PDB file of C-alpha atoms in Angstrom:
ATOM      1  CA  MET A  10     277.226  52.723 136.736  1.00  0.00           C
ATOM      2  CA  PRO A  11     276.969  54.550 133.569  1.00  0.00           C
ATOM      3  CA  LYS A  12     275.165  57.921 133.319  1.00  0.00           C
ATOM      4  CA  LEU A  13     271.901  57.718 131.448  1.00  0.00           C
ATOM      5  CA  PHE A  14     271.494  61.366 130.747  1.00  0.00           C
ATOM      6  CA  SER A  15     273.099  64.668 131.393  1.00  0.00           C
ATOM      7  CA  ALA A  16     271.342  67.154 133.624  1.00  0.00           C
ATOM      8  CA  ALA A  17     273.367  70.053 132.571  1.00  0.00           C
ATOM      9  CA  ALA A  18     271.586  72.596 130.462  1.00  0.00           C
ATOM     10  CA  ASN A  19     272.219  76.099 129.427  1.00  0.00           C
ATOM     11  CA  VAL A  20     269.142  78.161 130.162  1.00  0.00           C
ATOM     12  CA  THR A  21     269.050  81.583 128.696  1.00  0.00           C
ATOM     13  CA  GLY A  22     266.311  84.186 128.900  1.00  0.00           C
ATOM     14  CA  GLN A  23     263.221  84.196 131.104  1.00  0.00           C
ATOM     15  CA  ILE A  24     261.677  81.095 132.563  1.00  0.00           C
ATOM     16  CA  GLN A  25     258.189  80.602 131.218  1.00  0.00           C
ATOM     17  CA  SER A  26     255.437  79.714 133.714  1.00  0.00           C
ATOM     18  CA  ARG A  27     251.788  79.137 133.337  1.00  0.00           C
ATOM     19  CA  GLY A  28     249.480  81.364 135.444  1.00  0.00           C
ATOM     20  CA  ALA A  29     247.264  79.574 138.001  1.00  0.00           C
ATOM     21  CA  THR A  30     243.524  80.260 137.755  1.00  0.00           C
ATOM     22  CA  PRO A  31     240.681  79.378 140.159  1.00  0.00           C
ATOM     23  CA  ASN A  32     239.830  76.497 137.843  1.00  0.00           C
ATOM     24  CA  THR A  33     243.296  75.104 138.452  1.00  0.00           C
ATOM     25  CA  PHE A  34     242.261  74.526 142.055  1.00  0.00           C
ATOM     26  CA  GLY A  35     238.751  73.134 141.317  1.00  0.00           C
ATOM     27  CA  ALA A  36     236.589  76.263 141.124  1.00  0.00           C
ATOM     28  CA  ASP A  37     234.835  74.893 138.049  1.00  0.00           C
ATOM     29  CA  ILE A  38     233.792  71.811 140.029  1.00  0.00           C
ATOM     30  CA  GLY A  39     232.461  74.022 142.829  1.00  0.00           C
ATOM     31  CA  ALA A  40     230.473  76.081 140.328  1.00  0.00           C
ATOM     32  CA  ALA A  41     228.999  72.918 138.821  1.00  0.00           C
ATOM     33  CA  VAL A  42     228.007  71.622 142.275  1.00  0.00           C
ATOM     34  CA  ALA A  43     226.390  74.985 143.117  1.00  0.00           C
ATOM     35  CA  GLY A  44     224.454  74.890 139.846  1.00  0.00           C
ATOM     36  CA  PHE A  45     223.297  71.354 140.619  1.00  0.00           C
ATOM     37  CA  GLY A  46     222.192  72.498 144.079  1.00  0.00           C
ATOM     38  CA  GLY A  47     220.132  75.250 142.465  1.00  0.00           C
ATOM     39  CA  ASP A  48     218.523  72.700 140.154  1.00  0.00           C
ATOM     40  CA  VAL A  49     217.678  70.428 143.102  1.00  0.00           C
ATOM     41  CA  THR A  50     216.156  73.387 144.938  1.00  0.00           C
ATOM     42  CA  ALA A  51     214.037  74.292 141.904  1.00  0.00           C
ATOM     43  CA  VAL A  52     212.809  70.704 141.577  1.00  0.00           C
ATOM     44  CA  GLY A  53     211.999  70.627 145.290  1.00  0.00           C
ATOM     45  CA  LYS A  54     210.017  73.841 144.951  1.00  0.00           C
ATOM     46  CA  VAL A  55     207.991  72.433 142.047  1.00  0.00           C
ATOM     47  CA  LEU A  56     207.294  69.236 143.994  1.00  0.00           C
ATOM     48  CA  ASN A  57     206.165  71.239 147.047  1.00  0.00           C
ATOM     49  CA  GLU A  58     203.852  73.361 144.899  1.00  0.00           C
ATOM     50  CA  ARG A  59     202.320  70.226 143.386  1.00  0.00           C
ATOM     51  CA  SER A  60     201.891  68.711 146.826  1.00  0.00           C
ATOM     52  CA  ASP A  61     200.223  71.897 148.100  1.00  0.00           C
ATOM     53  CA  ARG A  62     197.843  71.994 145.119  1.00  0.00           C
ATOM     54  CA  ARG A  63     196.963  68.327 145.636  1.00  0.00           C
ATOM     55  CA  SER A  64     196.408  68.970 149.347  1.00  0.00           C
ATOM     56  CA  ILE A  65     194.101  71.906 148.605  1.00  0.00           C
ATOM     57  CA  THR A  66     192.137  69.908 146.012  1.00  0.00           C
ATOM     58  CA  ASP A  67     191.703  67.014 148.443  1.00  0.00           C
ATOM     59  CA  ALA A  68     190.652  69.400 151.218  1.00  0.00           C
ATOM     60  CA  ARG A  69     188.033  71.027 148.950  1.00  0.00           C
ATOM     61  CA  ALA A  70     186.515  67.603 148.245  1.00  0.00           C
ATOM     62  CA  LYS A  71     186.544  66.753 151.956  1.00  0.00           C
ATOM     63  CA  PHE A  72     184.985  70.124 152.774  1.00  0.00           C
ATOM     64  CA  ALA A  73     182.127  69.468 150.345  1.00  0.00           C
ATOM     65  CA  ASP A  74     181.434  66.219 152.224  1.00  0.00           C
ATOM     66  CA  PHE A  75     181.816  68.064 155.538  1.00  0.00           C
ATOM     67  CA  LYS A  76     179.165  70.623 154.546  1.00  0.00           C
ATOM     68  CA  ILE A  77     176.678  67.875 153.711  1.00  0.00           C
ATOM     69  CA  GLN A  78     177.353  66.006 156.950  1.00  0.00           C
ATOM     70  CA  SER A  79     177.248  69.212 158.980  1.00  0.00           C
ATOM     71  CA  THR A  80     173.857  70.125 157.501  1.00  0.00           C
ATOM     72  CA  GLN A  81     172.519  66.647 158.262  1.00  0.00           C
ATOM     73  CA  ASN A  82     173.803  66.913 161.844  1.00  0.00           C
ATOM     74  CA  SER A  83     172.126  70.299 162.232  1.00  0.00           C
ATOM     75  CA  ILE A  84     168.800  68.965 160.952  1.00  0.00           C
ATOM     76  CA  GLN A  85     169.043  66.066 163.388  1.00  0.00           C
ATOM     77  CA  ARG A  86     169.737  68.429 166.295  1.00  0.00           C
ATOM     78  CA  GLN A  87     166.686  70.465 165.294  1.00  0.00           C
ATOM     79  CA  ALA A  88     164.516  67.342 165.299  1.00  0.00           C
ATOM     80  CA  ASP A  89     165.943  66.106 168.616  1.00  0.00           C
ATOM     81  CA  ASP A  90     165.282  69.175 170.733  1.00  0.00           C
ATOM     82  CA  PRO A  91     163.569  72.053 168.925  1.00  0.00           C
ATOM     83  CA  LEU A  92     161.616  73.667 171.749  1.00  0.00           C
ATOM     84  CA  SER A  93     164.132  73.912 174.563  1.00  0.00           C
ATOM     85  CA  GLY A  94     165.926  77.227 174.899  1.00  0.00           C
ATOM     86  CA  GLY A  95     169.508  77.819 173.858  1.00  0.00           C
ATOM     87  CA  TYR A  96     169.357  75.983 170.534  1.00  0.00           C
ATOM     88  CA  PHE A  97     171.609  78.558 168.837  1.00  0.00           C
ATOM     89  CA  ASP A  98     174.350  78.188 171.460  1.00  0.00           C
ATOM     90  CA  ARG A  99     174.254  74.389 171.270  1.00  0.00           C
ATOM     91  CA  GLU A 100     174.345  74.515 167.465  1.00  0.00           C
ATOM     92  CA  ARG A 101     177.314  76.909 167.493  1.00  0.00           C
ATOM     93  CA  ASP A 102     179.250  74.723 169.934  1.00  0.00           C
ATOM     94  CA  ALA A 103     178.491  71.551 167.963  1.00  0.00           C
ATOM     95  CA  TYR A 104     179.517  73.236 164.696  1.00  0.00           C
ATOM     96  CA  ASP A 105     182.783  74.483 166.220  1.00  0.00           C
ATOM     97  CA  ASP A 106     183.559  70.934 167.398  1.00  0.00           C
ATOM     98  CA  GLU A 107     182.822  69.552 163.925  1.00  0.00           C
ATOM     99  CA  VAL A 108     185.099  72.168 162.316  1.00  0.00           C
ATOM    100  CA  SER A 109     187.902  71.431 164.781  1.00  0.00           C
ATOM    101  CA  ASN A 110     187.739  67.761 163.877  1.00  0.00           C
ATOM    102  CA  PHE A 111     187.691  68.594 160.170  1.00  0.00           C
ATOM    103  CA  ILE A 112     190.658  70.980 160.152  1.00  0.00           C
ATOM    104  CA  SER A 113     192.775  68.604 162.219  1.00  0.00           C
ATOM    105  CA  GLY A 114     192.803  66.335 159.163  1.00  0.00           C
ATOM    106  CA  ILE A 115     193.987  68.868 156.569  1.00  0.00           C
ATOM    107  CA  SER A 116     197.274  70.653 156.003  1.00  0.00           C
ATOM    108  CA  PRO A 117     197.891  74.259 157.089  1.00  0.00           C
ATOM    109  CA  VAL A 118     198.149  75.239 153.411  1.00  0.00           C
ATOM    110  CA  ALA A 119     194.694  73.745 152.756  1.00  0.00           C
ATOM    111  CA  ARG A 120     193.284  75.458 155.869  1.00  0.00           C
ATOM    112  CA  ASP A 121     194.457  78.803 154.551  1.00  0.00           C
ATOM    113  CA  ALA A 122     193.030  78.076 151.110  1.00  0.00           C
ATOM    114  CA  LEU A 123     189.625  77.119 152.569  1.00  0.00           C
ATOM    115  CA  ALA A 124     189.425  79.869 155.193  1.00  0.00           C
ATOM    116  CA  ALA A 125     187.013  82.131 153.296  1.00  0.00           C
ATOM    117  CA  GLU A 126     184.749  79.266 152.231  1.00  0.00           C
ATOM    118  CA  MET A 127     184.703  77.882 155.763  1.00  0.00           C
ATOM    119  CA  GLY A 128     183.812  81.306 157.171  1.00  0.00           C
ATOM    120  CA  THR A 129     180.945  81.653 154.705  1.00  0.00           C
ATOM    121  CA  HIS A 130     179.639  78.195 155.613  1.00  0.00           C
ATOM    122  CA  LYS A 131     179.822  78.951 159.336  1.00  0.00           C
ATOM    123  CA  ALA A 132     177.911  82.201 158.862  1.00  0.00           C
ATOM    124  CA  ALA A 133     175.216  80.416 156.855  1.00  0.00           C
ATOM    125  CA  THR A 134     174.957  77.586 159.376  1.00  0.00           C
ATOM    126  CA  LEU A 135     174.675  79.888 162.370  1.00  0.00           C
ATOM    127  CA  THR A 136     172.226  82.199 160.581  1.00  0.00           C
ATOM    128  CA  GLY A 137     170.073  79.132 159.934  1.00  0.00           C
ATOM    129  CA  ALA A 138     170.344  78.130 163.597  1.00  0.00           C
ATOM    130  CA  LEU A 139     169.293  81.599 164.730  1.00  0.00           C
ATOM    131  CA  ARG A 140     166.370  81.592 162.288  1.00  0.00           C
ATOM    132  CA  PHE A 141     165.286  78.142 163.499  1.00  0.00           C
ATOM    133  CA  GLN A 142     165.462  79.205 167.143  1.00  0.00           C
ATOM    134  CA  ALA A 143     163.372  82.315 166.417  1.00  0.00           C
ATOM    135  CA  GLN A 144     160.758  80.307 164.497  1.00  0.00           C
ATOM    136  CA  GLU A 145     160.505  77.708 167.239  1.00  0.00           C
ATOM    137  CA  THR A 146     160.225  80.417 169.904  1.00  0.00           C
ATOM    138  CA  ILE A 147     157.417  82.099 167.974  1.00  0.00           C
ATOM    139  CA  LYS A 148     155.630  78.757 167.547  1.00  0.00           C
ATOM    140  CA  ALA A 149     155.946  78.029 171.268  1.00  0.00           C
ATOM    141  CA  ASP A 150     154.757  81.521 172.234  1.00  0.00           C
ATOM    142  CA  THR A 151     151.823  81.293 169.826  1.00  0.00           C
ATOM    143  CA  ALA A 152     150.844  77.915 171.255  1.00  0.00           C
ATOM    144  CA  ALA A 153     151.097  79.285 174.794  1.00  0.00           C
ATOM    145  CA  LEU A 154     148.970  82.319 173.897  1.00  0.00           C
ATOM    146  CA  SER A 155     146.397  80.054 172.309  1.00  0.00           C
ATOM    147  CA  THR A 156     146.212  77.941 175.455  1.00  0.00           C
ATOM    148  CA  ILE A 157     145.884  81.023 177.654  1.00  0.00           C
ATOM    149  CA  SER A 158     143.214  82.464 175.364  1.00  0.00           C
ATOM    150  CA  THR A 159     141.235  79.228 175.402  1.00  0.00           C
ATOM    151  CA  SER A 160     141.486  79.030 179.176  1.00  0.00           C
ATOM    152  CA  LEU A 161     140.379  82.643 179.649  1.00  0.00           C
ATOM    153  CA  ASN A 162     137.494  82.192 177.244  1.00  0.00           C
ATOM    154  CA  ALA A 163     136.357  79.157 179.181  1.00  0.00           C
ATOM    155  CA  ASP A 164     136.633  81.050 182.456  1.00  0.00           C
ATOM    156  CA  VAL A 165     134.766  84.106 181.129  1.00  0.00           C
ATOM    157  CA  PHE A 166     132.006  82.147 179.410  1.00  0.00           C
ATOM    158  CA  GLY A 167     131.763  79.745 182.333  1.00  0.00           C
ATOM    159  CA  GLY A 168     131.237  82.654 184.689  1.00  0.00           C
ATOM    160  CA  ASN A 169     134.382  82.006 186.708  1.00  0.00           C
ATOM    161  CA  THR A 170     136.066  85.265 185.607  1.00  0.00           C
ATOM    162  CA  THR A 171     134.735  88.592 184.458  1.00  0.00           C
ATOM    163  CA  VAL A 172     135.936  90.190 181.256  1.00  0.00           C
ATOM    164  CA  GLN A 173     137.632  92.947 183.283  1.00  0.00           C
ATOM    165  CA  GLU A 174     139.484  90.375 185.409  1.00  0.00           C
ATOM    166  CA  ALA A 175     140.616  88.564 182.263  1.00  0.00           C
ATOM    167  CA  ILE A 176     141.911  91.838 180.777  1.00  0.00           C
ATOM    168  CA  ASN A 177     143.865  92.626 183.949  1.00  0.00           C
ATOM    169  CA  LEU A 178     145.626  89.250 183.852  1.00  0.00           C
TER     170      LEU A 178
END
């Protein structure tokens, strides 16, 4: 077989070599992937912020409806049983149950955003319940005093009781 080429060469001087860099081994690809990961993280953060804002906006609308319904429920409870004792405690327990049901349907972010407004509404609701209980107690006491007064007057004027006996009662 004939020789196609000759491998013999006369090399003189230094052998030239190219220096290896991190990019030679793919560092530039790694940097690009890391940059892409940062971009994905930034997009994810923006999407989460939008979702949180939407959640808070929806919760505010639901809370406005909740306040109306809660007030209607309170008025109904007042009409159902105004004169029995313990109205304030029953109102507080009913309100706490209503709030528990409401907050179970909203996100933790929305709960935090509504915390101050919910606290203000609870204070107003329970202040109203306390006021209602006091007014109903005064009405009941006034009615009872009127009945006692009428009865004593009848007894005194009917001759069944003396004025001094009526005073001592």
